[in-house]
Tab-separated table of C-alpha atoms and ligand atoms in Angstrom:
chain	number	residue	atom	x	y	z
A	28	MET	CA	72.752	91.238	132.999
A	29	VAL	CA	74.994	93.888	131.507
A	30	ARG	CA	78.213	92.831	129.891
A	31	GLU	CA	81.307	93.981	131.748
A	32	VAL	CA	83.404	96.487	129.870
A	33	CYS	CA	86.707	94.847	128.928
A	34	ASP	CA	89.918	96.734	128.306
A	35	GLY	CA	90.141	95.754	124.673
A	36	PRO	CA	87.745	93.964	122.357
A	37	ARG	CA	87.269	90.240	122.824
A	38	VAL	CA	86.771	88.317	119.621
A	39	ARG	CA	86.538	84.640	118.913
A	40	PHE	CA	86.960	82.262	116.067
A	41	ALA	CA	84.729	79.262	116.564
A	42	PRO	CA	85.385	76.451	114.084
A	43	SER	CA	83.482	73.187	114.036
A	44	PRO	CA	85.968	70.313	113.843
A	45	THR	CA	84.137	68.495	111.079
A	46	GLY	CA	86.675	68.744	108.263
A	47	GLY	CA	89.862	70.413	107.106
A	48	LEU	CA	90.854	74.014	107.577
A	49	HIS	CA	89.363	75.738	104.535
A	50	VAL	CA	91.231	78.897	103.540
A	51	GLY	CA	87.957	80.826	103.820
A	52	LEU	CA	87.819	79.904	107.504
A	53	VAL	CA	91.415	80.937	107.976
A	54	ARG	CA	90.626	84.291	106.379
A	55	THR	CA	87.768	84.849	108.855
A	56	ALA	CA	90.007	83.829	111.747
A	57	LEU	CA	92.675	86.172	110.469
A	58	PHE	CA	90.294	89.134	110.427
A	59	ASN	CA	89.441	88.388	114.064
A	60	TRP	CA	93.097	88.058	114.984
A	61	LEU	CA	94.154	91.260	113.236
A	62	PHE	CA	91.253	93.145	114.780
A	63	ALA	CA	92.204	91.978	118.289
A	64	ARG	CA	95.894	92.667	117.829
A	65	LYS	CA	95.324	96.088	116.356
A	66	ARG	CA	93.158	97.119	119.285
A	67	GLY	CA	95.023	95.435	122.082
A	68	GLY	CA	92.217	92.919	122.489
A	69	THR	CA	91.915	89.186	123.009
A	70	PHE	CA	91.643	86.506	120.356
A	71	ILE	CA	89.772	83.438	121.569
A	72	LEU	CA	89.750	80.086	119.818
A	73	ARG	CA	86.631	78.127	120.665
A	74	ILE	CA	85.906	74.683	119.345
A	75	GLU	CA	82.274	74.098	118.447
A	76	ASP	CA	81.995	70.338	118.482
A	77	THR	CA	78.338	69.910	119.362
A	78	ASP	CA	77.681	68.011	116.153
A	79	GLU	CA	78.501	64.696	117.827
A	80	ALA	CA	78.248	62.684	114.637
A	81	ARG	CA	80.543	64.818	112.487
A	82	SER	CA	83.130	66.191	114.919
A	83	THR	CA	86.469	64.410	114.977
A	84	GLU	CA	89.652	64.628	116.999
A	85	GLU	CA	91.606	64.530	113.751
A	86	SER	CA	89.889	67.631	112.480
A	87	LEU	CA	90.518	69.420	115.771
A	88	ARG	CA	94.227	68.612	115.511
A	89	ALA	CA	94.275	69.810	111.899
A	90	ILE	CA	92.763	73.141	112.932
A	91	LEU	CA	95.233	73.665	115.765
A	92	ASP	CA	98.194	72.626	113.597
A	93	GLY	CA	97.069	74.893	110.771
A	94	PHE	CA	96.760	77.865	113.094
A	95	ARG	CA	100.170	77.213	114.569
A	96	TRP	CA	101.717	76.897	111.128
A	97	ILE	CA	100.331	80.179	109.844
A	98	GLY	CA	101.087	81.947	113.112
A	99	LEU	CA	97.572	82.715	114.325
A	100	VAL	CA	98.344	82.577	118.017
A	101	TRP	CA	95.280	82.410	120.243
A	102	ASP	CA	95.239	84.160	123.605
A	103	GLU	CA	92.570	81.910	125.088
A	104	GLY	CA	91.506	78.508	123.888
A	105	PRO	CA	92.455	74.827	123.770
A	106	ASP	CA	95.929	73.999	125.072
A	107	VAL	CA	96.480	77.516	126.452
A	108	GLY	CA	93.357	77.811	128.628
A	109	GLY	CA	92.069	81.145	129.880
A	110	PRO	CA	89.641	82.689	132.364
A	111	TYR	CA	86.570	81.151	130.715
A	112	ALA	CA	87.902	77.646	130.147
A	113	PRO	CA	87.100	75.099	128.913
A	114	TYR	CA	87.049	76.315	125.311
A	115	ILE	CA	85.760	73.106	123.773
A	116	GLN	CA	81.979	73.004	123.765
A	117	SER	CA	81.635	69.286	124.454
A	118	GLN	CA	83.297	70.032	127.806
A	119	ARG	CA	80.767	72.756	128.668
A	120	LEU	CA	77.527	70.801	128.611
A	121	GLU	CA	76.622	71.664	132.218
A	122	LEU	CA	76.737	75.349	131.428
A	123	TYR	CA	74.283	74.865	128.590
A	124	ASP	CA	72.004	72.840	130.878
A	125	GLU	CA	71.834	75.745	133.315
A	126	HIS	CA	70.803	78.011	130.486
A	127	PHE	CA	68.128	75.596	129.240
A	128	GLU	CA	66.668	75.630	132.732
A	129	LYS	CA	66.671	79.395	132.745
A	130	LEU	CA	64.744	79.605	129.482
A	131	LEU	CA	62.249	76.946	130.594
A	132	ALA	CA	61.714	78.791	133.860
A	133	HIS	CA	60.985	81.970	131.944
A	134	GLY	CA	58.638	80.232	129.555
A	135	ARG	CA	60.936	80.941	126.608
A	136	ALA	CA	61.490	77.319	125.648
A	137	TYR	CA	59.231	74.306	125.236
A	138	HIS	CA	59.543	70.578	124.701
A	139	CYS	CA	58.766	69.334	121.236
A	140	PHE	CA	57.773	65.702	120.773
A	141	CYS	CA	57.341	65.709	117.004
A	142	THR	CA	59.363	62.960	115.356
A	143	PRO	CA	61.588	63.644	112.337
A	144	GLU	CA	59.115	61.678	110.165
A	145	GLU	CA	56.153	63.734	111.350
A	146	LEU	CA	58.065	66.932	110.770
A	147	ALA	CA	59.076	65.899	107.275
A	148	GLU	CA	55.512	64.952	106.389
A	149	ARG	CA	54.063	68.227	107.641
A	150	ARG	CA	56.787	70.240	105.950
A	151	LYS	CA	55.851	68.548	102.698
A	152	GLN	CA	52.198	69.438	103.172
A	153	MET	CA	53.099	73.044	103.968
A	154	ALA	CA	55.331	73.287	100.927
A	155	ALA	CA	52.412	72.078	98.791
A	156	THR	CA	50.327	75.027	99.979
A	157	GLY	CA	53.198	77.422	99.267
A	158	ALA	CA	53.857	78.116	102.961
A	159	PRO	CA	57.500	78.567	104.063
A	160	PRO	CA	58.996	75.315	105.385
A	161	MET	CA	58.925	76.224	109.070
A	162	TYR	CA	58.059	74.303	112.188
A	163	ASP	CA	54.287	74.634	112.605
A	164	ARG	CA	54.611	75.177	116.366
A	165	ARG	CA	52.331	72.273	117.167
A	166	CYS	CA	54.008	71.466	120.494
A	167	ARG	CA	54.063	75.134	121.488
A	168	ARG	CA	50.314	74.822	121.842
A	169	LEU	CA	50.372	71.696	124.028
A	170	SER	CA	48.969	72.170	127.502
A	171	GLU	CA	51.268	71.346	130.404
A	172	ARG	CA	49.311	68.166	131.020
A	173	GLU	CA	49.504	67.027	127.411
A	174	ALA	CA	53.232	67.615	127.398
A	175	GLU	CA	53.681	65.686	130.609
A	176	GLU	CA	51.704	62.755	129.231
A	177	LEU	CA	53.850	62.568	126.150
A	178	ALA	CA	56.965	62.732	128.284
A	179	GLN	CA	55.653	59.904	130.460
A	180	GLN	CA	55.077	57.775	127.380
A	181	GLY	CA	58.825	58.073	126.877
A	182	ARG	CA	58.578	60.088	123.681
A	183	PRO	CA	61.963	61.703	123.004
A	184	ALA	CA	61.773	65.475	123.066
A	185	CYS	CA	63.923	68.274	121.875
A	186	LEU	CA	63.731	71.785	123.228
A	187	ARG	CA	62.609	74.653	121.023
A	188	PHE	CA	62.960	78.370	121.501
A	189	ARG	CA	59.718	80.309	121.828
A	190	MET	CA	60.194	83.047	119.247
A	191	PRO	CA	58.045	86.192	119.513
A	192	GLU	CA	55.198	85.895	117.021
A	193	ASP	CA	55.289	89.513	115.973
A	194	GLY	CA	57.697	92.426	115.868
A	195	LEU	CA	61.119	92.928	114.388
A	196	THR	CA	64.622	91.831	115.287
A	197	GLU	CA	67.219	94.390	114.353
A	198	PHE	CA	70.972	94.814	114.636
A	199	ASP	CA	73.733	96.858	113.047
A	200	ASP	CA	76.281	94.855	111.161
A	201	LEU	CA	79.672	96.494	110.684
A	202	VAL	CA	79.875	95.227	107.110
A	203	PHE	CA	76.268	94.834	105.979
A	204	GLY	CA	74.772	97.788	107.831
A	205	ARG	CA	71.364	97.821	109.530
A	206	MET	CA	69.680	94.427	109.355
A	207	GLN	CA	65.992	93.837	110.053
A	208	PHE	CA	64.107	90.563	110.260
A	209	GLN	CA	60.366	90.072	110.774
A	210	ASN	CA	59.953	87.810	113.791
A	211	PRO	CA	57.109	85.767	112.216
A	212	THR	CA	59.646	84.597	109.605
A	213	LEU	CA	61.902	83.198	112.326
A	214	ASP	CA	61.354	79.616	113.343
A	215	ASP	CA	60.892	78.208	116.829
A	216	PHE	CA	64.279	76.627	116.262
A	217	VAL	CA	65.683	73.676	118.196
A	218	ILE	CA	68.058	74.662	120.985
A	219	ARG	CA	68.554	71.247	122.596
A	220	LYS	CA	68.591	68.107	120.543
A	221	THR	CA	66.856	64.936	121.725
A	222	SER	CA	70.337	63.697	122.700
A	223	GLY	CA	70.459	66.481	125.278
A	224	TRP	CA	73.246	68.299	123.431
A	225	PRO	CA	72.827	71.951	122.473
A	226	THR	CA	72.521	73.054	118.871
A	227	TYR	CA	75.039	75.430	117.322
A	228	ASN	CA	72.889	78.537	117.784
A	229	PHE	CA	72.360	77.876	121.463
A	230	ALA	CA	75.893	76.900	122.480
A	231	CYS	CA	77.297	79.750	120.437
A	232	VAL	CA	75.127	82.337	122.144
A	233	VAL	CA	75.790	81.049	125.664
A	234	ASP	CA	79.532	81.000	125.038
A	235	ASP	CA	79.664	84.389	123.376
A	236	ALA	CA	77.976	85.760	126.466
A	237	LEU	CA	79.954	83.820	129.083
A	238	MET	CA	83.247	84.463	127.332
A	239	LYS	CA	82.389	88.159	127.188
A	240	VAL	CA	82.821	88.370	123.450
A	241	THR	CA	82.433	91.977	122.316
A	242	HIS	CA	82.622	91.515	118.532
A	243	VAL	CA	81.439	88.550	116.513
A	244	ILE	CA	83.303	88.558	113.215
A	245	ARG	CA	82.199	85.574	111.170
A	246	ALA	CA	81.245	84.337	107.737
A	247	GLU	CA	78.347	85.851	105.826
A	248	GLN	CA	76.517	82.528	105.841
A	249	HIS	CA	75.683	83.114	109.505
A	250	LEU	CA	73.850	86.363	108.831
A	251	SER	CA	70.530	84.504	108.949
A	252	ASN	CA	71.406	82.934	112.313
A	253	THR	CA	72.080	86.292	113.875
A	254	PRO	CA	68.463	87.417	114.509
A	255	ARG	CA	67.853	84.067	116.212
A	256	GLN	CA	70.941	84.568	118.336
A	257	VAL	CA	69.955	88.140	119.191
A	258	GLN	CA	66.559	86.875	120.361
A	259	LEU	CA	68.143	84.129	122.435
A	260	LEU	CA	70.585	86.537	124.041
A	261	GLU	CA	67.783	88.851	125.006
A	262	ALA	CA	65.706	86.000	126.399
A	263	LEU	CA	68.700	84.932	128.515
A	264	GLY	CA	69.256	88.471	129.730
A	265	TYR	CA	72.501	89.085	127.885
A	266	GLU	CA	73.458	92.026	125.742
A	267	PRO	CA	74.193	91.172	122.099
A	268	PRO	CA	77.748	91.751	120.868
A	269	ILE	CA	78.624	93.845	117.812
A	270	TYR	CA	78.383	91.807	114.634
A	271	ALA	CA	80.480	91.901	111.476
A	272	HIS	CA	79.735	89.342	108.797
A	273	VAL	CA	82.458	88.945	106.241
A	274	PRO	CA	81.653	87.943	102.684
A	275	HIS	CA	82.592	84.584	101.223
A	276	VAL	CA	85.873	84.047	99.487
A	277	LEU	CA	85.042	83.780	95.797
A	278	ALA	CA	86.654	82.097	92.816
A	279	SER	CA	87.210	83.961	89.553
A	280	ASP	CA	83.789	82.764	88.332
A	281	ARG	CA	82.350	84.669	91.326
A	282	THR	CA	80.967	81.567	93.001
A	283	LYS	CA	82.067	80.529	96.473
A	284	TYR	CA	85.664	79.268	96.330
A	285	SER	CA	85.504	75.483	96.660
A	286	LYS	CA	87.308	72.259	95.863
A	287	ARG	CA	86.280	72.368	92.233
A	288	HIS	CA	88.352	75.559	91.860
A	289	GLY	CA	91.530	74.113	93.389
A	290	ALA	CA	93.134	73.461	96.740
A	291	THR	CA	91.005	74.686	99.644
A	292	ASP	CA	92.695	73.314	102.733
A	293	LEU	CA	95.392	75.454	104.320
A	294	MET	CA	97.657	72.449	104.681
A	295	GLU	CA	97.415	71.639	100.981
A	296	PHE	CA	99.044	74.999	100.344
A	297	ARG	CA	101.771	74.129	102.792
A	298	GLN	CA	102.362	70.895	100.904
A	299	GLN	CA	102.490	72.802	97.633
A	300	GLY	CA	105.357	74.911	98.945
A	301	TYR	CA	103.691	78.093	100.131
A	302	LEU	CA	105.152	80.043	103.025
A	303	PRO	CA	102.948	80.786	106.025
A	304	GLN	CA	103.712	84.512	105.795
A	305	ALA	CA	102.598	84.552	102.141
A	306	MET	CA	99.337	82.782	102.994
A	307	LEU	CA	98.739	85.218	105.822
A	308	ASN	CA	99.417	88.219	103.615
A	309	PHE	CA	97.306	86.883	100.753
A	310	LEU	CA	94.318	85.862	102.883
A	311	ALA	CA	94.313	89.194	104.715
A	312	LEU	CA	93.798	90.936	101.391
A	313	LEU	CA	90.809	88.800	100.424
A	314	GLY	CA	87.907	91.138	100.936
A	315	TRP	CA	89.935	93.762	102.766
A	316	SER	CA	92.207	96.370	101.248
A	317	THR	CA	94.633	98.906	102.574
A	318	GLY	CA	93.265	101.537	100.234
A	319	ASP	CA	96.646	101.963	98.537
A	320	GLU	CA	98.947	99.953	96.332
A	321	GLN	CA	100.929	98.226	99.039
A	322	GLU	CA	100.427	94.495	98.858
A	323	ILE	CA	103.393	92.817	100.488
A	324	MET	CA	103.072	93.239	104.223
A	325	SER	CA	104.389	91.497	107.289
A	326	ALA	CA	102.024	90.398	110.046
A	327	GLU	CA	103.032	93.547	111.956
A	328	GLU	CA	102.218	95.836	109.044
A	329	LEU	CA	98.921	94.059	108.435
A	330	THR	CA	98.041	94.490	112.089
A	331	GLU	CA	98.876	98.146	112.023
A	332	ARG	CA	96.809	98.819	108.928
A	333	PHE	CA	93.845	96.497	109.469
A	334	ASP	CA	90.373	97.768	110.142
A	335	LEU	CA	86.942	96.326	109.600
A	336	ASP	CA	85.693	99.436	107.863
A	337	ARG	CA	87.668	98.530	104.764
A	338	VAL	CA	86.086	95.083	104.557
A	339	GLY	CA	83.765	95.209	101.572
A	340	ARG	CA	80.426	93.539	100.991
A	341	SER	CA	81.638	91.689	97.950
A	342	GLY	CA	84.010	88.852	98.740
A	343	GLY	CA	87.598	88.875	97.613
A	344	ILE	CA	88.612	86.691	94.709
A	345	PHE	CA	90.969	83.821	95.354
A	346	ASP	CA	93.506	84.362	92.595
A	347	THR	CA	96.119	81.615	92.651
A	348	ASP	CA	98.452	83.526	90.311
A	349	LYS	CA	98.508	86.404	92.726
A	350	LEU	CA	99.160	84.029	95.605
A	351	LYS	CA	102.096	82.551	93.686
A	352	TRP	CA	103.461	85.988	92.973
A	353	MET	CA	103.180	86.938	96.630
A	354	ASN	CA	104.817	83.724	97.688
A	355	GLY	CA	107.725	84.469	95.342
A	356	GLN	CA	108.069	87.913	96.914
A	357	CYS	CA	108.091	86.393	100.397
A	358	ILE	CA	110.649	83.798	99.324
A	359	ARG	CA	112.954	86.585	98.151
A	360	GLN	CA	112.648	88.373	101.461
A	361	LEU	CA	114.033	85.378	103.348
A	362	PRO	CA	117.722	85.335	104.210
A	363	PRO	CA	119.368	82.500	102.170
A	364	ALA	CA	120.044	80.377	105.245
A	365	GLU	CA	116.401	80.501	106.223
A	366	LEU	CA	115.243	79.794	102.692
A	367	ALA	CA	117.588	76.807	102.607
A	368	GLU	CA	116.040	75.466	105.803
A	369	ARG	CA	112.644	75.549	104.051
A	370	LEU	CA	113.957	74.015	100.836
A	371	ILE	CA	115.831	71.159	102.490
A	372	PRO	CA	112.704	69.138	103.483
A	373	VAL	CA	111.330	69.582	99.967
A	374	LEU	CA	114.586	68.310	98.475
A	375	GLN	CA	114.622	65.444	100.958
A	376	SER	CA	111.135	64.316	100.021
A	377	ALA	CA	112.159	64.393	96.368
A	378	ASP	CA	115.155	62.188	97.257
A	379	LEU	CA	117.544	64.912	96.180
A	380	LEU	CA	119.075	65.199	99.632
A	381	PRO	CA	119.608	62.529	102.304
A	382	GLU	CA	117.742	62.483	105.604
A	383	THR	CA	120.773	63.730	107.537
A	384	LEU	CA	122.901	66.410	106.036
A	385	THR	CA	126.589	67.089	106.438
A	386	GLN	CA	127.775	70.626	107.203
A	387	GLU	CA	128.910	70.828	103.608
A	388	GLN	CA	125.581	69.768	102.148
A	389	ARG	CA	123.841	72.331	104.305
A	390	ALA	CA	126.214	75.085	103.193
A	391	TYR	CA	125.705	74.030	99.597
A	392	ALA	CA	121.917	74.242	100.012
A	393	VAL	CA	122.338	77.808	101.279
A	394	GLN	CA	124.321	78.731	98.167
A	395	VAL	CA	121.716	77.170	95.900
A	396	ALA	CA	118.964	78.985	97.817
A	397	GLU	CA	120.725	82.287	97.279
A	398	LEU	CA	121.182	81.720	93.560
A	399	MET	CA	117.695	80.330	92.941
A	400	ALA	CA	115.593	82.599	95.190
A	401	GLU	CA	114.853	84.942	92.312
A	402	ARG	CA	113.247	82.128	90.304
A	403	LEU	CA	111.122	80.353	92.872
A	404	ARG	CA	107.424	81.028	93.278
A	405	THR	CA	106.846	78.068	95.546
A	406	LEU	CA	109.340	76.101	97.611
A	407	ASN	CA	108.452	73.038	95.558
A	408	ASP	CA	109.684	74.789	92.410
A	409	ILE	CA	113.203	73.925	93.539
A	410	VAL	CA	112.584	70.344	92.450
A	411	ASP	CA	111.695	71.273	88.881
A	412	LEU	CA	114.084	74.171	88.588
A	413	GLY	CA	117.106	73.095	90.576
A	414	ALA	CA	117.295	69.294	90.750
A	415	TYR	CA	120.507	69.447	88.690
A	416	PHE	CA	122.365	70.999	91.635
A	417	PHE	CA	121.727	67.931	93.720
A	418	SER	CA	121.474	64.931	91.439
A	419	ASP	CA	124.228	63.346	89.417
A	420	GLU	CA	121.961	62.627	86.489
A	421	VAL	CA	120.586	65.374	84.300
A	422	SER	CA	117.249	64.978	82.630
A	423	TYR	CA	117.093	66.965	79.437
A	424	ASP	CA	113.843	68.657	78.596
A	425	GLU	CA	112.462	68.716	75.075
A	426	LYS	CA	113.317	72.345	74.484
A	427	ALA	CA	116.935	71.905	75.547
A	428	LYS	CA	117.187	69.013	73.090
A	429	SER	CA	115.488	70.637	70.138
A	430	LYS	CA	116.960	74.106	70.529
A	431	TRP	CA	120.531	73.110	71.309
A	432	LEU	CA	121.541	69.575	72.011
A	433	ARG	CA	120.613	68.080	68.666
A	434	LYS	CA	122.084	71.006	66.708
A	435	GLU	CA	125.038	70.413	64.454
A	436	GLY	CA	128.275	71.853	65.799
A	437	VAL	CA	127.084	71.712	69.407
A	438	PRO	CA	129.170	68.650	70.397
A	439	ASP	CA	132.302	70.523	69.288
A	440	VAL	CA	131.381	73.569	71.309
A	441	LEU	CA	130.675	71.460	74.404
A	442	GLU	CA	133.948	69.552	74.105
A	443	ARG	CA	135.985	72.681	73.548
A	444	LEU	CA	134.368	74.201	76.552
A	445	ALA	CA	135.166	71.145	78.676
A	446	ASP	CA	138.768	71.332	77.493
A	447	ALA	CA	138.976	74.998	78.393
A	448	LEU	CA	137.371	74.638	81.821
A	449	GLU	CA	139.159	71.491	82.936
A	450	PRO	CA	142.574	73.025	83.568
A	451	LEU	CA	141.224	76.036	85.484
A	452	PRO	CA	142.905	76.046	88.893
A	453	ASP	CA	140.242	78.306	90.274
A	454	PHE	CA	136.738	77.329	89.141
A	455	SER	CA	135.240	80.743	89.849
A	456	VAL	CA	132.579	82.810	88.118
A	457	ASP	CA	135.152	85.136	86.535
A	458	ALA	CA	137.469	82.388	85.371
A	459	ILE	CA	134.537	80.405	83.934
A	460	GLU	CA	133.235	83.447	82.106
A	461	GLN	CA	136.640	84.236	80.650
A	462	ALA	CA	137.178	80.665	79.474
A	463	THR	CA	133.688	80.488	77.925
A	464	ARG	CA	134.109	83.739	76.036
A	465	GLY	CA	137.572	82.593	74.940
A	466	VAL	CA	136.144	79.405	73.414
A	467	ALA	CA	133.452	81.389	71.573
A	468	ALA	CA	136.068	83.763	70.167
A	469	GLU	CA	138.286	80.898	69.007
A	470	LEU	CA	135.363	79.205	67.274
A	471	GLY	CA	134.227	82.482	65.744
A	472	ILE	CA	130.753	82.234	67.309
A	473	SER	CA	128.862	84.585	69.582
A	474	ALA	CA	129.175	84.002	73.335
A	475	ALA	CA	125.466	83.105	73.378
A	476	LYS	CA	126.163	80.150	71.057
A	477	ALA	CA	128.459	78.714	73.717
A	478	ILE	CA	126.451	79.740	76.750
A	479	HIS	CA	123.117	78.237	75.693
A	480	PRO	CA	124.371	74.767	74.760
A	481	ALA	CA	126.428	74.687	77.967
A	482	ARG	CA	123.344	75.471	80.002
A	483	ALA	CA	121.352	72.794	78.164
A	484	ALA	CA	124.110	70.238	78.772
A	485	VAL	CA	124.629	70.995	82.449
A	486	THR	CA	121.066	71.698	83.575
A	487	GLY	CA	118.947	69.992	80.908
A	488	MET	CA	116.978	73.228	80.543
A	489	THR	CA	117.001	76.389	78.480
A	490	PHE	CA	116.505	78.844	81.322
A	491	GLY	CA	117.759	79.421	84.838
A	492	PRO	CA	120.126	81.625	86.794
A	493	SER	CA	123.309	83.135	85.383
A	494	LEU	CA	125.280	80.357	83.670
A	495	PHE	CA	128.647	81.266	85.147
A	496	HIS	CA	127.273	81.317	88.657
A	497	LEU	CA	125.466	78.051	88.274
A	498	LEU	CA	128.487	76.315	86.768
A	499	GLU	CA	130.595	77.447	89.698
A	500	LEU	CA	128.032	75.989	92.080
A	501	VAL	CA	127.498	72.712	90.227
A	502	GLY	CA	131.268	72.344	90.487
A	503	LYS	CA	134.050	71.569	88.099
A	504	ASP	CA	133.932	67.773	88.039
A	505	ARG	CA	130.219	67.541	87.417
A	506	VAL	CA	130.308	70.346	84.832
A	507	ILE	CA	133.089	68.735	82.838
A	508	SER	CA	131.480	65.327	82.879
A	509	ARG	CA	128.076	66.715	81.887
A	510	LEU	CA	129.560	68.713	78.995
A	511	ARG	CA	131.369	65.654	77.685
A	512	LYS	CA	128.434	63.346	78.186
A	513	ALA	CA	126.036	65.676	76.356
A	514	ALA	CA	128.558	66.008	73.505
A	515	GLU	CA	128.781	62.260	73.265
A	516	LEU	CA	125.022	61.731	73.350
A	517	SER	CA	124.575	64.449	70.766
A	518	ARG	CA	127.062	62.810	68.414
A	519	ALA	CA	125.323	59.458	68.909
A	520	ASP	CA	122.049	61.099	67.920
A	521	ALA	CA	120.596	60.314	71.336
A	522	PHE	CA	118.782	63.650	71.405
A	523	ALA	CA	116.892	62.948	68.178
A	524	ALA	CA	113.179	63.632	68.238
A	525	THR	CA	111.341	60.488	69.278
A	526	ALA	CA	107.878	61.361	68.036
B	26	LIG	N1	80.949	76.789	114.346
B	26	LIG	C1	80.459	77.783	113.439
B	26	LIG	C2	81.060	77.509	112.076
B	26	LIG	O1	82.048	76.812	111.990
B	26	LIG	C3	80.853	79.149	113.946
B	26	LIG	C4	80.008	80.249	113.490
B	26	LIG	C5	80.217	81.476	114.328
B	26	LIG	O2	81.314	82.047	114.239
B	26	LIG	O3	79.338	81.820	115.071
B	26	LIG	O4	80.560	77.965	111.078
């Protein structure tokens, strides 16, 4: 059967719902998605849940939620359907059965009655002689009668693929080039388990064919499955798709990026305060490059520029510092109102804002977002860097104490400043600046010697946005009371080193 020519390419991402949504998987999905969008094709999401023991509904939900969060919209798949529905393999078992029958009828599959114990024992013996640990094809040699007898005894049987015993299997991979495998090195692999369910290789091949997939873009680890799949496709009378295997995402030590290197699940990054557009941008550049310096790109720009021919054979390195930098850039591109909407839930979970906000609180959050955008690398940074806008209490960090708050003369400066700011009818940036500089001049100190202690007293930190702007936003009453309180604590030696 010859594959119909579709208008655009049809690609699929086919996760197994057996765990979380690893960022490496998302990167592979993203390459598929960008490829389809760039070429006016179709992006299919197919759920490969034929591992009955390990597949869970929870994992399926996590995958769908993760995709929705990052904006990887699927054209065909669960929830949205499509011309080749269903897109969940456990709902397609009849289709696989038809294909098992076809292979059996053509003599390309056979029943295998070997038990797991027997297989393990024989594999051990083979290993001892230095032979590769492959199935020894014992049941391939059973006569029809012998096989029938075993079946009648009720021995459970799986179905194995009858692999050609000589020749080569070849295909062109868009990333790895021409690939060749000697058929004698390929096993008579299991295609139907004793439970009657298909194995990954079988279900994958049937679905790629039935769903008219034109390009299989998947992780490098599947490169060794591909010759098996090519053989199966040919035996079933289908034309193989074009393959592109993308290299693993690596950590800086050049090993596969995994839990021991840091967060791996897409949703962990969400919890850590990363924006979906930053994740998308960052993951797209893992193993693919534009060929120029441009790094910050919207989904539209990525789509326009993406092509598989710039996907290299060596995997991209997952560099968390770069991700943070990118996230900061994306944060700064958001209009303040939108940034505030993202910061509000973070502030709520840190108990810095109530569950329901007044108009005023919302407007205030927008102002804080505007002032702080420059300093945030993750949304969660707002808690460490801007809690003082929202809480009544200030917690003073060690540097603020040692550099300023326990210095002699500081209480005077803080009190004078409070005295000068209190009567201001208009607590604006300009008026605050004028008053602060006035106090410094009167005391015969540099403006910095007033500005730094004031910042330490009001924010508890030694760095942050422009002092005059932040004082305006914190508001007169809170500023005055914090200046006086810090002066008082300083005089009472409350900032003394404790160690
Ligand atoms: N279910 C397979 C996996 O999660 C899909 C591999 C493929 O894309 O063919 O690794």
